[in-house]
Amino acid sequence: MRLLLVEDEKRMAELLKKGLEEEGYAVTLAGTGNLGYELARNGEFETILLDVMLPGLDGYQVAKRLRESKVATPILMLTARDATPDIVKGLDGGADDYLTKPFAFEVLLARI
């Protein structure tokens, strides 16, 4: 399964990529919202793991633009923003699921 991981925090991105690859996933990394949007629009991924707080386009903007572009790839937001309005904004903006940091890796795998 091909995953797109859009995460600007380098350490977090590397840890997630390593763990997901150990589970058999092929992971493409993007460190900005703009790059994540372009890769998601042009790539063929089974799932997009999307941080909210990103340089350039934020995760909410990326999700909204992808849905406006008719990209139906499932989006799982991974973020430290855990307030109810943030979660609602993410889900209403096009995310299929929303997981707050910190999270157990096993929970991430189950949601994927």
Short mmCIF file of C-alpha atoms in Angstrom, two decimals:
data_model
loop_
_atom_site.label_atom_id
_atom_site.label_comp_id
_atom_site.label_asym_id
_atom_site.label_seq_id
_atom_site.Cartn_x
_atom_site.Cartn_y
_atom_site.Cartn_z
CA MET A 1 0.00 0.00 0.00
CA ARG A 2 1.33 3.43 -0.99
CA LEU A 3 1.01 6.17 1.63
CA LEU A 4 1.68 9.90 1.36
CA LEU A 5 2.94 11.34 4.65
CA VAL A 6 2.73 15.14 4.81
CA GLU A 7 4.66 16.13 7.95
CA ASP A 8 7.06 19.04 8.42
CA GLU A 9 8.62 17.89 11.69
CA LYS A 10 11.64 15.98 10.38
CA ARG A 11 12.09 13.64 13.37
CA MET A 12 8.41 12.69 13.44
CA ALA A 13 8.37 12.15 9.67
CA GLU A 14 11.44 9.89 9.79
CA LEU A 15 10.09 7.84 12.70
CA LEU A 16 6.70 7.36 11.06
CA LYS A 17 8.23 6.52 7.70
CA LYS A 18 10.55 3.94 9.24
CA GLY A 19 7.77 2.31 11.27
CA LEU A 20 5.34 2.23 8.37
CA GLU A 21 7.94 0.78 6.00
CA GLU A 22 8.69 -1.93 8.57
CA GLU A 23 4.98 -2.79 8.35
CA GLY A 24 5.23 -3.14 4.57
CA TYR A 25 3.94 0.26 3.44
CA ALA A 26 5.61 2.30 0.69
CA VAL A 27 5.86 5.85 2.08
CA THR A 28 6.41 9.09 0.18
CA LEU A 29 7.28 12.11 2.34
CA ALA A 30 6.31 15.75 1.82
CA GLY A 31 7.51 18.45 4.22
CA THR A 32 5.17 21.26 3.15
CA GLY A 33 1.49 21.58 2.47
CA ASN A 34 2.14 22.78 -1.07
CA LEU A 35 4.27 19.76 -1.95
CA GLY A 36 1.83 17.42 -0.23
CA TYR A 37 -1.04 18.86 -2.27
CA GLU A 38 0.84 18.47 -5.56
CA LEU A 39 1.91 14.90 -4.80
CA ALA A 40 -1.59 13.94 -3.67
CA ARG A 41 -3.15 15.42 -6.81
CA ASN A 42 -0.69 13.75 -9.15
CA GLY A 43 0.21 10.54 -7.32
CA GLU A 44 -1.65 7.35 -6.74
CA PHE A 45 -1.79 6.80 -3.01
CA GLU A 46 -4.14 4.59 -1.04
CA THR A 47 -4.04 6.90 2.00
CA ILE A 48 -2.81 10.39 2.86
CA LEU A 49 -1.48 11.04 6.36
CA LEU A 50 -1.73 14.80 6.77
CA ASP A 51 -0.41 17.07 9.52
CA VAL A 52 -2.36 20.29 10.13
CA MET A 53 0.37 22.76 11.04
CA LEU A 54 2.50 22.89 7.89
CA PRO A 55 4.51 25.53 6.07
CA GLY A 56 2.73 26.89 3.02
CA LEU A 57 -0.77 25.46 2.80
CA ASP A 58 -1.91 24.08 6.15
CA GLY A 59 -3.49 20.64 6.41
CA TYR A 60 -7.02 22.03 6.42
CA GLN A 61 -6.35 23.88 3.16
CA VAL A 62 -4.73 20.81 1.59
CA ALA A 63 -7.69 18.58 2.47
CA LYS A 64 -10.21 21.12 1.21
CA ARG A 65 -8.37 21.68 -2.08
CA LEU A 66 -7.99 17.95 -2.66
CA ARG A 67 -11.71 17.42 -2.21
CA GLU A 68 -12.48 20.39 -4.47
CA SER A 69 -10.19 18.75 -7.07
CA LYS A 70 -12.23 15.54 -6.75
CA VAL A 71 -9.35 13.59 -5.17
CA ALA A 72 -11.12 10.85 -3.19
CA THR A 73 -8.06 9.31 -1.52
CA PRO A 74 -8.76 8.77 2.19
CA ILE A 75 -7.18 11.46 4.38
CA LEU A 76 -6.14 10.80 7.97
CA MET A 77 -5.13 13.99 9.78
CA LEU A 78 -2.33 13.57 12.33
CA THR A 79 -2.05 16.63 14.53
CA ALA A 80 -1.45 18.04 17.99
CA ARG A 81 -4.53 20.24 17.55
CA ASP A 82 -7.06 18.41 19.71
CA ALA A 83 -9.77 20.99 20.41
CA THR A 84 -13.26 20.04 19.26
CA PRO A 85 -13.49 22.93 16.74
CA ASP A 86 -10.19 21.80 15.16
CA ILE A 87 -11.41 18.23 14.80
CA VAL A 88 -14.73 19.36 13.32
CA LYS A 89 -12.91 21.72 10.92
CA GLY A 90 -10.70 18.88 9.72
CA LEU A 91 -13.53 16.42 9.22
CA ASP A 92 -15.84 18.98 7.62
CA GLY A 93 -12.99 20.08 5.36
CA GLY A 94 -12.54 16.66 3.82
CA ALA A 95 -10.57 14.47 6.22
CA ASP A 96 -11.93 10.96 6.71
CA ASP A 97 -10.37 10.55 10.14
CA TYR A 98 -8.51 12.66 12.70
CA LEU A 99 -5.87 11.37 15.10
CA THR A 100 -4.30 13.61 17.72
CA LYS A 101 -0.63 13.51 18.72
CA PRO A 102 0.71 11.85 20.68
CA PHE A 103 -0.82 8.58 19.54
CA ALA A 104 0.03 4.90 19.80
CA PHE A 105 1.56 3.57 16.59
CA GLU A 106 -0.76 0.56 16.78
CA VAL A 107 -3.76 2.91 16.69
CA LEU A 108 -2.38 4.61 13.59
CA LEU A 109 -1.94 1.21 11.90
CA ALA A 110 -5.51 0.22 12.79
CA ARG A 111 -6.88 3.43 11.32
CA ILE A 112 -4.91 3.07 8.11
#
